[in-house]
Structures are given as structure tokens and as C-alpha cells.
């Protein structure tokens, strides 16, 4: 947060906006404003250069064609993004942040190489609620969202999983998402940062360089508990 106004980069929302992940930008903006900090969402459209000056960057999910288009554009501006930059990618965004992904047509595409993971199409589409335990990064707060993807992602040694799957598919091998330095990817839609406030605040803490004061939002906590309980109940019934 170099300037007085925190700039949240929303990368290619018209291409990577199919699953409502642009809402993550609104959540981050609002959580900063509730703490008395100025924040704005800076959308970066396809065809526009990606500035290196924004405080954090978000990528959402999208169909295979949209994802390939987004990757081709973002590769041109790869140098604007480093592992020290705070970056959060969801589904297609996660796959684009990886080193390589394969489309249904069998064509391999280079990703941005900010996460050490590769993605190939799986045997069947994962469409369900997704619950994962979080890694130590989030004090074991469960992660919740919904998933809708065919891709199966395999992590290399340069990334750690964001969590372990409790319900659903995630990466496809029992792990969910990936983290390298300040770059985080996940299969959780929702938007993920509305459903997982601790994850939102982790990204904001990294951006600020220090912990932010906690927010008391009992309504959000209540909805989160309700949703987790309902999903877990569906799993066992
Ligand atoms: N096209 C990718 C897949 O199906 C990503 C889908 C998404 O972003 N939800 O794996």
C-alpha cells in the first residue's frame, strides 16, 4: 500500500468473469473501507497493459477458450507480476498462474509460472460444493466455496497446497489450491473471499505489510457457519 488509496487490480473481468469471481474485488475493497482505508478497484481489460504499480491483483474463472485468451494476453505483461506481488487467482485464474495448462483440444498453453503447477483435463467435471481444511496460513479456518471445472492440477515442489479437501475435488489428488510466496490460487468460487473472510484478510495483511484490526461481522460469521453445516450435512445424508 504505497499510496493513501489501495488499488485492487481486477484482471480481465470481461474474460475471467463467468463465475462471479469479480466479487472478490468488492469484498477486499469493502473490508478496507470498513477499516477506514481508501480503496478502489482498477479493472484491466483485455488489450490493455497490466500496470506493475497496483497493490494486489485478482484473476477469476472462465471457460477454456476465455482462459487461453487471458493467458496469451497476460504473458505479455508477465514482468508486472512477481511472486512477491499479492495475487489471487480462482479456477481458470489458478491454472493461468501455473506453469502450463492443457485445453480439451489437447493443446498445451504456457501459464505465468507464478505457481508451480500444471493442469490437464480430468475424466469428469467437478461440480459441487467444496470444503477444504486450510493450511497453517489461515489458523485452520475451513475453506468453503463451490467448484465447477474439468481441470486436474498437479503441484510441483515450488508451491504448497492451500488446503486439503474435505468434500469435493479441488486439485484432484486430495489437495486444494496452491500458494507460493504471496501468490494464491484456489478452485473455490463463491466469491471465495466473501465466503472466507480469513483468506480475504490474509491477502490484505500481505498487501499492507502488517496485520489489520479484526472486523466484527456476526452476520457474515453466522452465514458461514450455516453454509458449512448445511454442506457437511448433505455430505453425510
Ligand atoms: N476451464 C477450466 C476448467 O474447466 C476452468 C473453469 C473455471 O474457471 N471454473 O478446468
Short mmCIF file of C-alpha atoms and ligand atoms in Angstrom, two decimals:
data_model
loop_
_atom_site.label_atom_id
_atom_site.label_comp_id
_atom_site.label_asym_id
_atom_site.label_seq_id
_atom_site.Cartn_x
_atom_site.Cartn_y
_atom_site.Cartn_z
CA UNK A 1 0.00 0.00 0.00
CA UNK A 2 2.32 2.66 -1.27
CA UNK A 3 -0.20 5.46 -1.64
CA UNK A 4 -3.09 6.51 0.51
CA UNK A 5 -5.54 4.70 -1.76
CA UNK A 6 -5.22 0.93 -2.11
CA UNK A 7 -5.56 -0.12 -5.75
CA UNK A 8 -7.02 -3.57 -6.32
CA UNK A 9 -6.28 -4.81 -9.84
CA UNK A 10 -9.07 -6.89 -11.36
CA UNK A 11 -7.50 -8.60 -14.36
CA UNK A 12 -9.63 -9.15 -17.47
CA UNK A 13 -13.04 -9.31 -15.72
CA UNK A 14 -14.87 -9.42 -19.06
CA UNK A 15 -12.98 -12.62 -19.92
CA UNK A 16 -12.48 -14.20 -16.49
CA UNK A 17 -15.83 -13.18 -15.00
CA UNK A 18 -18.08 -16.14 -15.76
CA UNK A 19 -18.34 -17.44 -12.19
CA UNK A 20 -18.84 -14.19 -10.28
CA UNK A 21 -15.26 -14.02 -9.01
CA UNK A 22 -15.11 -10.27 -9.70
CA UNK A 23 -16.97 -10.03 -6.39
CA UNK A 24 -13.63 -10.76 -4.69
CA UNK A 25 -12.52 -7.25 -5.61
CA UNK A 26 -15.63 -5.75 -3.98
CA UNK A 27 -15.04 -7.77 -0.83
CA UNK A 28 -11.43 -6.61 -0.47
CA UNK A 29 -12.41 -3.01 -1.18
CA UNK A 30 -15.19 -3.08 1.41
CA UNK A 31 -13.08 -4.76 4.09
CA UNK A 32 -10.51 -1.98 3.67
CA UNK A 33 -13.17 0.74 3.77
CA UNK A 34 -14.73 -0.72 6.94
CA UNK A 35 -11.29 -0.19 8.49
CA UNK A 36 -11.20 3.43 7.38
CA UNK A 37 -8.80 2.85 4.47
CA UNK A 38 -9.38 4.22 0.98
CA UNK A 39 -9.54 1.57 -1.72
CA UNK A 40 -10.58 1.30 -5.34
CA UNK A 41 -10.99 -1.49 -7.88
CA UNK A 42 -8.92 -0.97 -11.04
CA UNK A 43 -10.24 -3.23 -13.84
CA UNK A 44 -7.66 -4.11 -16.50
CA UNK A 45 -9.37 -5.10 -19.77
CA UNK A 46 -8.16 -7.47 -22.47
CA UNK A 47 -5.85 -5.50 -24.77
CA UNK A 48 -4.77 -3.09 -22.03
CA UNK A 49 -1.30 -3.30 -20.47
CA UNK A 50 -1.11 -4.70 -16.93
CA UNK A 51 0.39 -1.98 -14.72
CA UNK A 52 3.06 -3.12 -12.24
CA UNK A 53 2.01 -0.45 -9.75
CA UNK A 54 -1.23 -1.88 -8.35
CA UNK A 55 -1.30 -3.14 -4.76
CA UNK A 56 -2.78 -6.56 -5.46
CA UNK A 57 -4.13 -8.48 -8.44
CA UNK A 58 -7.15 -10.75 -8.89
CA UNK A 59 -7.97 -13.29 -11.59
CA UNK A 60 -11.27 -15.14 -11.83
CA UNK A 61 -12.59 -18.25 -13.54
CA UNK A 62 -13.68 -18.69 -17.14
CA UNK A 63 -14.25 -21.19 -19.92
CA UNK A 64 -11.32 -22.90 -21.65
CA UNK A 65 -11.31 -20.52 -24.66
CA UNK A 66 -11.51 -17.43 -22.47
CA UNK A 67 -8.76 -18.83 -20.29
CA UNK A 68 -6.39 -19.36 -23.25
CA UNK A 69 -7.13 -15.81 -24.45
CA UNK A 70 -6.43 -14.40 -20.98
CA UNK A 71 -3.17 -16.33 -20.63
CA UNK A 72 -1.92 -15.13 -24.02
CA UNK A 73 -2.57 -11.51 -23.03
CA UNK A 74 -1.16 -11.77 -19.50
CA UNK A 75 2.03 -13.50 -20.69
CA UNK A 76 2.93 -10.24 -22.48
CA UNK A 77 2.89 -8.43 -19.14
CA UNK A 78 4.39 -11.20 -17.04
CA UNK A 79 7.08 -8.88 -15.70
CA UNK A 80 4.48 -6.70 -13.99
CA UNK A 81 3.77 -9.65 -11.67
CA UNK A 82 6.29 -11.27 -9.31
CA UNK A 83 5.88 -13.89 -6.54
CA UNK A 84 6.27 -11.05 -4.01
CA UNK A 85 3.22 -9.33 -5.53
CA UNK A 86 -0.05 -10.27 -3.83
CA UNK A 87 -2.01 -12.21 -6.47
CA UNK A 88 -5.17 -14.27 -6.03
CA UNK A 89 -6.47 -16.49 -8.84
CA UNK A 90 -9.60 -18.66 -8.94
CA UNK A 91 -10.01 -21.78 -11.09
CA UNK A 92 -9.04 -20.64 -14.62
CA UNK A 93 -7.09 -17.93 -12.75
CA UNK A 94 -5.29 -20.60 -10.69
CA UNK A 95 -4.50 -22.58 -13.84
CA UNK A 96 -3.19 -19.48 -15.66
CA UNK A 97 -0.92 -18.67 -12.69
CA UNK A 98 0.61 -22.16 -13.06
CA UNK A 99 3.34 -23.14 -15.49
CA UNK A 100 1.17 -24.92 -18.10
CA UNK A 101 -2.41 -25.99 -18.79
CA UNK A 102 -3.95 -28.21 -21.45
CA UNK A 103 -7.27 -27.45 -23.12
CA UNK A 104 -9.91 -30.03 -24.12
CA UNK A 105 -8.48 -29.82 -27.65
CA UNK A 106 -5.21 -31.28 -26.31
CA UNK A 107 -3.29 -28.05 -26.88
CA UNK A 108 -0.84 -27.03 -24.14
CA UNK A 109 -0.67 -23.36 -23.15
CA UNK A 110 2.04 -21.66 -21.12
CA UNK A 111 0.84 -20.10 -17.91
CA UNK A 112 2.57 -17.31 -16.00
CA UNK A 113 4.73 -19.67 -13.93
CA UNK A 114 3.95 -17.89 -10.66
CA UNK A 115 2.63 -21.12 -9.14
CA UNK A 116 4.42 -24.44 -9.58
CA UNK A 117 1.51 -26.42 -11.01
CA UNK A 118 0.38 -27.93 -14.28
CA UNK A 119 -3.22 -28.69 -15.30
CA UNK A 120 -4.73 -31.25 -17.67
CA UNK A 121 -8.39 -32.14 -18.33
CA UNK A 122 -9.74 -34.75 -15.89
CA UNK A 123 -12.17 -37.56 -16.64
CA UNK A 124 -15.28 -35.80 -15.42
CA UNK A 125 -16.25 -32.28 -14.50
CA UNK A 126 -16.15 -31.42 -10.79
CA UNK A 127 -19.35 -29.51 -9.99
CA UNK A 128 -20.15 -29.32 -6.30
CA UNK A 129 -19.73 -27.53 -3.03
CA UNK A 130 -16.08 -27.69 -2.00
CA UNK A 131 -14.83 -27.69 1.58
CA UNK A 132 -11.16 -27.86 2.49
CA UNK A 133 -9.14 -27.60 5.65
CA UNK A 134 -6.81 -24.65 5.30
CA UNK A 135 -3.07 -24.85 5.74
CA UNK A 136 -1.42 -23.20 8.78
CA UNK A 137 -1.63 -19.89 6.89
CA UNK A 138 -5.26 -19.48 7.99
CA UNK A 139 -5.17 -20.92 11.51
CA UNK A 140 -7.06 -23.98 10.27
CA UNK A 141 -10.23 -21.99 9.36
CA UNK A 142 -12.17 -24.26 6.94
CA UNK A 143 -12.34 -23.03 3.36
CA UNK A 144 -15.72 -23.11 1.60
CA UNK A 145 -16.96 -22.40 -1.91
CA UNK A 146 -18.28 -24.14 -4.98
CA UNK A 147 -16.29 -25.66 -7.80
CA UNK A 148 -17.04 -26.10 -11.50
CA UNK A 149 -14.05 -27.32 -13.51
CA UNK A 150 -12.69 -30.16 -15.58
CA UNK A 151 -9.03 -29.39 -14.96
CA UNK A 152 -6.91 -31.53 -12.63
CA UNK A 153 -3.89 -29.71 -11.22
CA UNK A 154 -0.62 -31.22 -10.01
CA UNK A 155 1.66 -29.21 -7.78
CA UNK A 156 5.44 -29.24 -8.02
CA UNK A 157 7.82 -28.60 -5.15
CA UNK A 158 7.70 -24.82 -5.67
CA UNK A 159 4.11 -24.50 -4.37
CA UNK A 160 2.31 -25.70 -1.25
CA UNK A 161 -1.38 -26.64 -1.28
CA UNK A 162 -3.73 -24.02 0.17
CA UNK A 163 -5.54 -26.84 1.98
CA UNK A 164 -6.72 -30.45 1.98
CA UNK A 165 -10.11 -31.41 0.52
CA UNK A 166 -12.81 -32.46 2.97
CA UNK A 167 -15.64 -32.51 0.42
CA UNK A 168 -15.42 -32.10 -3.35
CA UNK A 169 -12.50 -32.43 -5.74
CA UNK A 170 -10.15 -29.41 -5.58
CA UNK A 171 -6.87 -30.12 -7.39
CA UNK A 172 -7.94 -33.74 -7.90
CA UNK A 173 -5.46 -35.51 -5.59
CA UNK A 174 -6.91 -34.56 -2.21
CA UNK A 175 -5.23 -31.18 -2.12
CA UNK A 176 -6.87 -27.84 -2.81
CA UNK A 177 -5.28 -24.76 -4.37
CA UNK A 178 -1.69 -23.61 -4.31
CA UNK A 179 0.48 -21.00 -2.61
CA UNK A 180 3.93 -19.66 -3.49
CA UNK A 181 5.06 -16.62 -1.52
CA UNK A 182 2.21 -14.11 -1.91
CA UNK A 183 0.59 -15.82 -4.90
CA UNK A 184 -2.51 -17.87 -4.03
CA UNK A 185 -4.68 -19.98 -6.32
CA UNK A 186 -7.84 -21.92 -5.49
CA UNK A 187 -10.74 -23.79 -7.10
CA UNK A 188 -13.17 -22.03 -4.73
CA UNK A 189 -15.81 -19.81 -6.33
CA UNK A 190 -18.39 -18.13 -4.19
CA UNK A 191 -16.90 -15.48 -4.48
CA UNK A 192 -14.23 -17.14 -2.35
CA UNK A 193 -13.33 -14.01 -0.39
CA UNK A 194 -16.98 -13.39 0.58
CA UNK A 195 -17.25 -16.94 1.91
CA UNK A 196 -13.80 -16.98 3.53
CA UNK A 197 -13.10 -13.67 5.30
CA UNK A 198 -9.87 -15.00 6.84
CA UNK A 199 -8.49 -15.58 3.36
CA UNK A 200 -9.50 -12.04 2.34
CA UNK A 201 -7.71 -10.62 5.38
CA UNK A 202 -4.60 -12.73 4.74
CA UNK A 203 -4.29 -11.12 1.29
CA UNK A 204 -4.87 -7.67 2.80
CA UNK A 205 -2.33 -8.28 5.57
CA UNK A 206 0.29 -9.21 2.99
CA UNK A 207 -0.63 -6.13 0.98
CA UNK A 208 -0.41 -3.82 3.99
CA UNK A 209 2.74 -5.48 5.33
CA UNK A 210 1.19 -5.68 8.81
CA UNK A 211 -1.91 -7.23 10.44
CA UNK A 212 -5.12 -5.21 10.12
CA UNK A 213 -7.55 -4.71 13.00
CA UNK A 214 -10.16 -7.50 13.17
CA UNK A 215 -13.68 -6.80 11.85
CA UNK A 216 -16.70 -7.84 13.89
CA UNK A 217 -19.26 -9.07 11.35
CA UNK A 218 -21.56 -11.50 13.17
CA UNK A 219 -23.92 -11.78 10.19
CA UNK A 220 -21.09 -12.95 7.95
CA UNK A 221 -19.93 -15.43 10.61
CA UNK A 222 -23.47 -16.76 11.02
CA UNK A 223 -23.99 -17.29 7.29
CA UNK A 224 -20.63 -19.01 7.06
CA UNK A 225 -21.45 -21.45 9.86
CA UNK A 226 -24.90 -22.14 8.33
CA UNK A 227 -23.40 -22.89 4.93
CA UNK A 228 -20.66 -25.13 6.29
CA UNK A 229 -23.16 -27.04 8.42
CA UNK A 230 -25.60 -27.49 5.52
CA UNK A 231 -22.84 -28.71 3.19
CA UNK A 232 -21.43 -31.14 5.73
CA UNK A 233 -24.96 -32.45 6.44
CA UNK A 234 -25.59 -33.04 2.70
CA UNK A 235 -22.35 -35.00 2.60
CA UNK A 236 -23.39 -37.42 5.30
CA UNK A 237 -27.08 -37.82 4.36
N1 LIG B 1 -11.79 -24.08 -17.94
C1 LIG B 1 -11.26 -24.54 -16.70
C2 LIG B 1 -11.70 -25.94 -16.30
O1 LIG B 1 -12.79 -26.37 -16.63
C3 LIG B 1 -11.61 -23.51 -15.64
C4 LIG B 1 -13.08 -23.47 -15.27
C5 LIG B 1 -13.39 -22.39 -14.27
O2 LIG B 1 -12.75 -21.35 -14.23
N2 LIG B 1 -14.42 -22.58 -13.48
O3 LIG B 1 -10.92 -26.60 -15.64
#
